[in-house]
Short mmCIF file of C-alpha atoms in Angstrom, two decimals:
data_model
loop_
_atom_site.label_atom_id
_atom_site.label_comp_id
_atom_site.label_asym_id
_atom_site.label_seq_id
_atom_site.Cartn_x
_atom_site.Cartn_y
_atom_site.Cartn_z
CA UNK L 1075 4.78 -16.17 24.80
CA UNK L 1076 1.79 -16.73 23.52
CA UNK L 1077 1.08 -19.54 20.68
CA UNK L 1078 -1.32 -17.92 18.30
CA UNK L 1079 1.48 -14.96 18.14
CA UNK L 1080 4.53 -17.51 17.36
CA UNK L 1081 1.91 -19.17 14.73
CA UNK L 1082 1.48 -15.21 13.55
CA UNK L 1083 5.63 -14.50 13.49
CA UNK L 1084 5.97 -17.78 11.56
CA UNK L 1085 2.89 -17.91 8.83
CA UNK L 1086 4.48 -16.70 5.73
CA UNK L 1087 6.58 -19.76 5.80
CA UNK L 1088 4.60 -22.01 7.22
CA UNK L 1089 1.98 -21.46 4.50
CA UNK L 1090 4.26 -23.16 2.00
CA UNK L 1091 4.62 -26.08 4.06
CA UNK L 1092 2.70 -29.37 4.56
CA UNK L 1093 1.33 -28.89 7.49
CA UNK L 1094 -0.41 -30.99 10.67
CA UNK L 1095 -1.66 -29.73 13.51
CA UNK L 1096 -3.60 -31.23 16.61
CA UNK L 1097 -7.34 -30.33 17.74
CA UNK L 1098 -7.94 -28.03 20.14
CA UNK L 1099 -6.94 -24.08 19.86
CA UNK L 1100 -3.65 -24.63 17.62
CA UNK L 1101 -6.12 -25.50 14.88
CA UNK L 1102 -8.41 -23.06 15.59
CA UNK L 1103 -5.28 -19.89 15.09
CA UNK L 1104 -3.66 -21.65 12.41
CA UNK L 1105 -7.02 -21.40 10.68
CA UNK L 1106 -8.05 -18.08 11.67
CA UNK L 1107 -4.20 -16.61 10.38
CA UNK L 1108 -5.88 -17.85 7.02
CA UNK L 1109 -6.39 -21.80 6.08
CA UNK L 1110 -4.72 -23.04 3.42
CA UNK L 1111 -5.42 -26.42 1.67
CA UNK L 1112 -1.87 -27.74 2.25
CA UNK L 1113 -2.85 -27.40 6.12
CA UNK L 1114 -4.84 -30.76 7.79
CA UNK L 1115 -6.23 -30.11 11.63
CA UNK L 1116 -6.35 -33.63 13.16
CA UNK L 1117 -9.30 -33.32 15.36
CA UNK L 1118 -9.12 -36.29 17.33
CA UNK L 1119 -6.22 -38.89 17.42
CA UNK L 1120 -4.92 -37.51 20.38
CA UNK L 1121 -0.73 -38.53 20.05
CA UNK L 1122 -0.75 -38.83 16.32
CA UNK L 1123 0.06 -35.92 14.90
CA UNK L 1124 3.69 -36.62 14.88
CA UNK L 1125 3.33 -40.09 13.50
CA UNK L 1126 1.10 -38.78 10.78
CA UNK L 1127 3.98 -36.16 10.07
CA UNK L 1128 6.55 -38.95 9.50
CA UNK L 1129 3.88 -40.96 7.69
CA UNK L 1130 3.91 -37.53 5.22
CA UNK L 1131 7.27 -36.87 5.59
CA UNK L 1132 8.80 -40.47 4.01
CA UNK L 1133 6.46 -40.25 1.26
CA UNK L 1134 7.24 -36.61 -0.04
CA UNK L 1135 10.40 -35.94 0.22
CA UNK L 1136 10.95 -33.14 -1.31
CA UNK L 1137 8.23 -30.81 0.60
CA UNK L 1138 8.91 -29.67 3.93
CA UNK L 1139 6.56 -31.35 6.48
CA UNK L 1140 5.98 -29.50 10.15
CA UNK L 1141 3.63 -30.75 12.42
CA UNK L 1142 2.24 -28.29 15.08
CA UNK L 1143 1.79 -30.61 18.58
CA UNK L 1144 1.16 -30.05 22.23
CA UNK L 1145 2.24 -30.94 25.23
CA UNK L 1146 -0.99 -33.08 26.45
CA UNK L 1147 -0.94 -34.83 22.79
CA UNK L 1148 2.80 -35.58 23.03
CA UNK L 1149 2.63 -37.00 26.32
CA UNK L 1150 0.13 -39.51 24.73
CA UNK L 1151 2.27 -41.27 22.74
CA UNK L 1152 5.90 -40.31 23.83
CA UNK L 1153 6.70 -43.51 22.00
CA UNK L 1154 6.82 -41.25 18.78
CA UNK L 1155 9.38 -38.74 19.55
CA UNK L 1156 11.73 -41.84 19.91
CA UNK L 1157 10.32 -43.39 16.20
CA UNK L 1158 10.70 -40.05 14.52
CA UNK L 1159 14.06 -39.70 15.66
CA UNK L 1160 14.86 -42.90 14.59
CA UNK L 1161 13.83 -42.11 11.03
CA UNK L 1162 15.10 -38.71 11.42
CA UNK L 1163 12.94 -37.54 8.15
CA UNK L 1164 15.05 -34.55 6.81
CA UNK L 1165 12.25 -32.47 5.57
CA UNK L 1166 10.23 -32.68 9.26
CA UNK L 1167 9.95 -30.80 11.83
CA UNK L 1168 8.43 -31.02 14.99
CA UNK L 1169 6.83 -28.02 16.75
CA UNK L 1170 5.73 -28.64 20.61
CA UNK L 1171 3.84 -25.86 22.09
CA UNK L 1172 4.11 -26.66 25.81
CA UNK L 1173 1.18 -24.66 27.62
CA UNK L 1174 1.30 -27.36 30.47
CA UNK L 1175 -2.15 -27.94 30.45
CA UNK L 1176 -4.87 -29.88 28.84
CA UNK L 1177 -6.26 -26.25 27.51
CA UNK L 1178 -9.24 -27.42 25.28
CA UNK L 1179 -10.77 -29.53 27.99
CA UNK L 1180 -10.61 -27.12 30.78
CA UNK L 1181 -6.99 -26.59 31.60
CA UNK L 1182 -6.24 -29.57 33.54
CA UNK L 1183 -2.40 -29.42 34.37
CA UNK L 1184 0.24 -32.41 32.06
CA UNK L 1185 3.17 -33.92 33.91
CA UNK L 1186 5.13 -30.93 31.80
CA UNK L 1187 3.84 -28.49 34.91
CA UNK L 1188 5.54 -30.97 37.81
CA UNK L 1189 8.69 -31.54 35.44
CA UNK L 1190 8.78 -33.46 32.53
CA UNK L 1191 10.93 -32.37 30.15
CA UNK L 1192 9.74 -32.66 26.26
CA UNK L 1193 13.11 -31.22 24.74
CA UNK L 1194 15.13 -33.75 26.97
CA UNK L 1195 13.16 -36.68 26.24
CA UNK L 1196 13.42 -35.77 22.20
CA UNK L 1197 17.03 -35.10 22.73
CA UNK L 1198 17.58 -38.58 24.53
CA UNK L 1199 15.12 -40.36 22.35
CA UNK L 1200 17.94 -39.50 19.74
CA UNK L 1201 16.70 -36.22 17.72
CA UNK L 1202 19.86 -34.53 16.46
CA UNK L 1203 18.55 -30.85 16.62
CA UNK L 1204 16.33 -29.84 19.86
CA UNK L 1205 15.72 -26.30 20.33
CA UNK L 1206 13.72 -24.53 22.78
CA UNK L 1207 12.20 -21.37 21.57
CA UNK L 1208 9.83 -19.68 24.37
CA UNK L 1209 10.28 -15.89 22.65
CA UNK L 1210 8.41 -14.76 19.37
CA UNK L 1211 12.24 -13.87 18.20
CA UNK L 1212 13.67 -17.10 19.33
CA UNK L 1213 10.79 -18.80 17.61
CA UNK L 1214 10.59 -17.12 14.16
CA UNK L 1215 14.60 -17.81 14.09
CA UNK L 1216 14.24 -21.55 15.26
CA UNK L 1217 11.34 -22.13 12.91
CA UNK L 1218 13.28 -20.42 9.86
CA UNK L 1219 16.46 -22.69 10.90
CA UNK L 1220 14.37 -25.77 10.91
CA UNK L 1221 12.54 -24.53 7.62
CA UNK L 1222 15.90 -24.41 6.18
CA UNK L 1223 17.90 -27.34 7.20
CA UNK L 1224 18.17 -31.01 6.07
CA UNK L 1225 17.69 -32.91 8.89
CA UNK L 1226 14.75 -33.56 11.77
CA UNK L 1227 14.12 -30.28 13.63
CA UNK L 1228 12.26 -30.69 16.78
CA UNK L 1229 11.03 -27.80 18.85
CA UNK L 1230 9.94 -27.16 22.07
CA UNK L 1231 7.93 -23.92 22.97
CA UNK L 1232 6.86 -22.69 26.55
CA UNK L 1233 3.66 -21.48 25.81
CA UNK L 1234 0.88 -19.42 28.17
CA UNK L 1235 -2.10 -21.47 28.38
CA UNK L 1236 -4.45 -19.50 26.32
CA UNK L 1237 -6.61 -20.11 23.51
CA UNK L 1238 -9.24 -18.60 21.10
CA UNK L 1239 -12.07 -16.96 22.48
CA UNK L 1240 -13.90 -18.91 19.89
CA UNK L 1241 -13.26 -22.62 18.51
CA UNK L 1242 -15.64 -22.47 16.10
CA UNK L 1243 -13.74 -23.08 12.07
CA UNK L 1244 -15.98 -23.32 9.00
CA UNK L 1245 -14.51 -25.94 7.46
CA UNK L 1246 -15.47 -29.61 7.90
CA UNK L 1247 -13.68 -32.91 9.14
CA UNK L 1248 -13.99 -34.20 5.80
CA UNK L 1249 -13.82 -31.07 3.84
CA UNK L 1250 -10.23 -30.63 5.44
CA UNK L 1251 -9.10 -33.95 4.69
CA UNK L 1252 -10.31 -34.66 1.11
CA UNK L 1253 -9.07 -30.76 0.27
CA UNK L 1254 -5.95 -31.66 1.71
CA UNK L 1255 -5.15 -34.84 -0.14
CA UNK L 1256 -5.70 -33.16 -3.64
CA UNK L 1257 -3.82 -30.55 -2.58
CA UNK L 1258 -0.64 -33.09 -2.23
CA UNK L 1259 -2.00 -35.51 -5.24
CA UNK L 1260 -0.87 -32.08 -7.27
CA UNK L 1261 2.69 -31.53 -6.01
CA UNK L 1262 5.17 -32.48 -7.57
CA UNK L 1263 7.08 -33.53 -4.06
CA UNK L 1264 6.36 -37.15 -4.52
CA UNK V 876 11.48 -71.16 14.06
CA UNK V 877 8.91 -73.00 12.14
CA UNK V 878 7.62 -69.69 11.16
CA UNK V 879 6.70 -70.27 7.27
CA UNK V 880 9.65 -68.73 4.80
CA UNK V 881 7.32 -69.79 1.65
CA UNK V 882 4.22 -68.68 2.97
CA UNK V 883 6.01 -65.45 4.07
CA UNK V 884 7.50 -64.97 0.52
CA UNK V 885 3.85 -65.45 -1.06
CA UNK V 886 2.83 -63.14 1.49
CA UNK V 887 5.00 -60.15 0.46
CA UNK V 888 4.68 -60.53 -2.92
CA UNK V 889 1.40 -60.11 -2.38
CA UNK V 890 1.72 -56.88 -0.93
CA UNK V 891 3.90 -55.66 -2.93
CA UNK V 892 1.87 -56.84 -6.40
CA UNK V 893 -1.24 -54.55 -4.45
CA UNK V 894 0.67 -51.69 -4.42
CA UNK V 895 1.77 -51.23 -1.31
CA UNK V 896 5.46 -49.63 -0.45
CA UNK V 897 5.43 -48.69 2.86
CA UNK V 898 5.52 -50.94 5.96
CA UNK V 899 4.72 -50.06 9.55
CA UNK V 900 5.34 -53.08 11.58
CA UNK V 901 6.15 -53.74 15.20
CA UNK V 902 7.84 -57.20 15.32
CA UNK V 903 6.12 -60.67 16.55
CA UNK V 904 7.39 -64.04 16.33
CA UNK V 905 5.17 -64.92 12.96
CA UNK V 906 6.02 -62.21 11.69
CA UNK V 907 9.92 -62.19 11.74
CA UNK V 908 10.44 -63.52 8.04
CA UNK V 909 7.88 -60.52 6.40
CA UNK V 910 9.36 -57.94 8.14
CA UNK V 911 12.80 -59.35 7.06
CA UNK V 912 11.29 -59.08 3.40
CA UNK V 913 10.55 -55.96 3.91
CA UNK V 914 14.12 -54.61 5.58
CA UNK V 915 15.77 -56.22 2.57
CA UNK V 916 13.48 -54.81 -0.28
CA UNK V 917 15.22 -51.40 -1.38
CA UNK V 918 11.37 -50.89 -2.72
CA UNK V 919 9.98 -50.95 0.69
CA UNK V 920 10.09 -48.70 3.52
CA UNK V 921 9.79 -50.15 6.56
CA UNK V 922 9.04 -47.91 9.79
CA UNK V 923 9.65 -50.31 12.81
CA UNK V 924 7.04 -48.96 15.36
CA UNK V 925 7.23 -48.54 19.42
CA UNK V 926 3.90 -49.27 19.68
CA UNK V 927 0.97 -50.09 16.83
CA UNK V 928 -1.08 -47.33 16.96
CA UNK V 929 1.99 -45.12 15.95
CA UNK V 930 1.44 -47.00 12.50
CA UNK V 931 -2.26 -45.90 12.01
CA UNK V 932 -0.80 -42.33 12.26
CA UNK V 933 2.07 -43.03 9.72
CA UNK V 934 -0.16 -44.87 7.05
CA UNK V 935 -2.99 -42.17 7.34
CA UNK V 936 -0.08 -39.54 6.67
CA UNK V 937 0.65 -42.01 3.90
CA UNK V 938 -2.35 -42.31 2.43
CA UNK V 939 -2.59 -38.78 2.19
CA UNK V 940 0.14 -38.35 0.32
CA UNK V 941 -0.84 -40.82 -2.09
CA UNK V 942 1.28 -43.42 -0.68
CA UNK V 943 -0.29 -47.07 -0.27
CA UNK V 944 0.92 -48.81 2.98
CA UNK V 945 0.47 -51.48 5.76
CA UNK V 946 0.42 -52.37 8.74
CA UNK V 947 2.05 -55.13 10.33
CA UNK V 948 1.16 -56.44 13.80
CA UNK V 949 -0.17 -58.71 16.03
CA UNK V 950 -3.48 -59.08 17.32
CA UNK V 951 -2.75 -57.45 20.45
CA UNK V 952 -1.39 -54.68 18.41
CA UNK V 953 -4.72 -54.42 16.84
CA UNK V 954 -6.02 -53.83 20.76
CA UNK V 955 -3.55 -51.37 21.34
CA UNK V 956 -4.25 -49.44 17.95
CA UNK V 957 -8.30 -49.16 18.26
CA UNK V 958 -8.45 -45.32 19.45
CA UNK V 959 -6.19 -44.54 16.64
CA UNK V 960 -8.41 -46.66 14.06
CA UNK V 961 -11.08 -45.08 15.21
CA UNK V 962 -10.78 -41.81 15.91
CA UNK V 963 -8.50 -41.25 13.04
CA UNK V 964 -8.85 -44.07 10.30
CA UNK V 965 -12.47 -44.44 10.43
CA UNK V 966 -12.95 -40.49 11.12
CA UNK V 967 -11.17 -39.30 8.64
CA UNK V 968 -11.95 -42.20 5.70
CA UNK V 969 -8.68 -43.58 5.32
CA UNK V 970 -8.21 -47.03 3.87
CA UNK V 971 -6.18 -48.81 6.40
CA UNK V 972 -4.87 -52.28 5.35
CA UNK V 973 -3.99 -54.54 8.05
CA UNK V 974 -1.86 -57.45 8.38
CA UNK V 975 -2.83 -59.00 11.81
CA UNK V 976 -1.24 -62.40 12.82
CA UNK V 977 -4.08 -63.97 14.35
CA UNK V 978 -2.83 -65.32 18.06
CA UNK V 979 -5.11 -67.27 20.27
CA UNK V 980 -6.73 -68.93 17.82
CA UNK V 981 -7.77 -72.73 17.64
CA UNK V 982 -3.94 -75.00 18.06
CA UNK V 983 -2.56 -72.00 20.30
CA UNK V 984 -0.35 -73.53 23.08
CA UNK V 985 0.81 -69.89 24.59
CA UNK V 986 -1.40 -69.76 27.05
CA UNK V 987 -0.53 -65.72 27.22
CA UNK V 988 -2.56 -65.07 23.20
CA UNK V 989 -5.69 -66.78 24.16
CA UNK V 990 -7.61 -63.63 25.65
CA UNK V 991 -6.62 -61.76 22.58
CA UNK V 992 -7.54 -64.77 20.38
CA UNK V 993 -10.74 -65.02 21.72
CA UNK V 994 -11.84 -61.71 21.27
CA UNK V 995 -10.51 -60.15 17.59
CA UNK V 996 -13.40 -61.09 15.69
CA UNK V 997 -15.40 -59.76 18.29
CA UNK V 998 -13.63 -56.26 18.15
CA UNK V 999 -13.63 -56.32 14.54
CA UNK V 1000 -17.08 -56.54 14.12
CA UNK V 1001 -18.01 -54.26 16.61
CA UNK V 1002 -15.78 -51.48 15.23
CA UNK V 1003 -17.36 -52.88 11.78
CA UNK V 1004 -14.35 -53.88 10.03
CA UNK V 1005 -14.49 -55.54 7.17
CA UNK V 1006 -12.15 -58.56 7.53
CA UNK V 1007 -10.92 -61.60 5.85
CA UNK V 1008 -8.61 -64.63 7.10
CA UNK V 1009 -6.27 -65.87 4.99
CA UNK V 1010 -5.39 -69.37 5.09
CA UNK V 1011 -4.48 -71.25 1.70
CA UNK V 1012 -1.18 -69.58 -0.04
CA UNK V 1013 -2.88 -70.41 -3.22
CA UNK V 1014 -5.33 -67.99 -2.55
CA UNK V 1015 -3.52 -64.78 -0.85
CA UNK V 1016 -2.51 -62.89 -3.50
CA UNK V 1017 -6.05 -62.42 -4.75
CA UNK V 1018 -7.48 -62.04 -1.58
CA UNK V 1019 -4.83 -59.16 -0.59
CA UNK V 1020 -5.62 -57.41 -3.86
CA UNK V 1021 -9.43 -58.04 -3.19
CA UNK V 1022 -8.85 -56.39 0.30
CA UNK V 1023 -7.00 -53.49 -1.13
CA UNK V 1024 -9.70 -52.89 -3.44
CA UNK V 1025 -12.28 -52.96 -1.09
CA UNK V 1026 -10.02 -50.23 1.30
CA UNK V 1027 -10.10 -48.02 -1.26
CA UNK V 1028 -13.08 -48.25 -2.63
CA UNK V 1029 -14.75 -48.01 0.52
CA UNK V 1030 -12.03 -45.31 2.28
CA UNK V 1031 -12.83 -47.34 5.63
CA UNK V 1032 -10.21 -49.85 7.10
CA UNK V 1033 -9.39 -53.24 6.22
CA UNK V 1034 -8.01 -56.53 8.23
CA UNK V 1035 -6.74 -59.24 7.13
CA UNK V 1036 -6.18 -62.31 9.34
CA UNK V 1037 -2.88 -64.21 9.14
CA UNK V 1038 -4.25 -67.67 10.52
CA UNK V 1039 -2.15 -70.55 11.71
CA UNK V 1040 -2.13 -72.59 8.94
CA UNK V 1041 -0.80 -70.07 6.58
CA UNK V 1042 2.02 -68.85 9.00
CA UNK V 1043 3.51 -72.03 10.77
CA UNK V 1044 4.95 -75.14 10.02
CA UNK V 1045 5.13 -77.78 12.16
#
């Protein structure tokens, strides 16, 4: 499967949601499907995408938080997957797009390609719901589940290792992140 | 333990009087009492962290949804969390507040802190911190709201250094 067509299958909901992703090529097709100020591309930070999802997640509860994370990123600060399951925020989930590589560098193969297993470790860190999704179908239905349910949703997707041909995005660093935070500031999810 | 209970009870206060309702903390021996506080206060979330720089992530998510918060750690925690102070805090303008119990220091008998005593200053002023140690209960609450303000005003990160004096009895 490829990610930018899972992040195509699952747009129209994910536009509604508060929404993280990590540098690289995830932020780059999230954007180019059509940016939206309730979505924040954390360009460096490598690890804490997910921790910045449960930081957003505990303070609005009643807005559906996902956070779009990799493999390399994960593997960074597996630490996380163990916090966020202790929390278990009910309005997060927790999208891993496994490509088994370090893609936006150069490719360089993650300890996912020799057998690490992301959707174990979650499940054993304690994470009540754990589904892998490496189909566009088996994505769009796991990503509507999570959307829908009260509880932590983690999910794990076997993804080819290809990105934009481009990973250029007009929008900058700070533009992003002050756009973002008056986009929450006028919720009413607080 | 003669970690301070008054001291730690003038300390939250504090905190809470500045605004601040969530907690990231990762325990350490002066800090047992605070994040005690913090368990107990139905006002306060605390997120009990695997490792600091998990708690940069969390308050910058925080902070972003209009949520003031903490974090609670030790110095070495402080070492641990630099990438993620850094490369996110400082990136991305987020006013960090930090509690950081300052180990190491002058009267430190645990041979183990002194490295990390010896060099958090240092590492605060080369990541250009601004940072404050707090010392005299008398004195805390103001200086925690005069750290806050200065967070926020300034979007950058904030420390503030729990000394000795101010955390242990003896």
């Amino acid at each position: 499967m490829l990610r930018e067509e899972a992040l195509k299958a699952v747009y129209p909901r994910l536009k509604d949601q508060v929404v993280v992703t990590i540098m690289g090529a995830v932020a780059v097709e999230l954007y180019n499907l059509g940016h939206q100020p309730n979505f924040f591309y954390l360009e460096h930070g490598m690890g804490l995408a997910s921790s910045m999802g449960l930081g957003l997640a505990v303070s609005l509860p009643k807005e559906k938080v996902t956070v779009l994370d990799g493999d390399g990123s994960v593997l960074m600060n597996l630490g996380s997957l163990s916090t966020l399951a202790r929390y278990r925020p009910p309005n997060l989930t927790h999208w891993i797009f496994d490509n088994e590589s370090l893609l936006s560098v150069g490719g360089f193969p993650t300890a996912t390609g020799t057998g690490t297993d992301l959707a174990g470790i979650a499940e054993k860190a304690g994470a009540e719901s754990v589904v892998l999704a490496d189909t566009i179908e088996a994505a769009e239905e796991a990503f509507a589940e999570a959307s829908e349910r009260n509880g932590l949703s983690v999910i794990v997707s076997k993804v080819e290792a290809v990105g934009p041909a481009s990973f250029a995005m007009d929008i900058g660093l700070l533009e992003n992140r002050f756009e973002f935070a008056r986009h929450l500031a006028g919720l009413d999810g607080g | 333990m003669p970690v301070s209970v008054k001291n730690s009870e003038v300390l939250f206060a504090a905190l809470k009087s500045a605004g601040i309702s969530l907690i990231s903390a990762l325990p350490e021996t002066w800090l047992v009492h605070l994040m005690r506080m913090a368990d107990d206060d139905p006002d306060m979330t605390l997120i009990r962290l695997n490792k600091e720089e998990e708690g940069v992530g969390i308050s910058v998510g925080a902070h972003f949804a209009g949520r003031k918060s903490a974090m609670l750690m030790q110095n070495h925690g402080l070492l641990t969390s630099i990438n993620g102070i850094v490369s996110v805090a400082q990136l991305y303008r987020v006013p960090l507040l930090m509690f950081i119990s300052y180990r190491g220091d002058m009267g430190e008998r645990d041979p183990w802190q002194t490295e990390g005593g010896r060099v958090t200053e240092p590492v605060l002023q080369a990541l250009g911190i601004a940072y404050h140690k707090l010392s005299d209960p008398a004195t805390v609450a103001h200086e925690i709201e005069q750290a806050q303000t200065l967070a926020q005003s300034s979007l950058r990160p904030v420390a503030l250094l729990l000394t000795r004096d101010l955390m242990w009895e003896e």
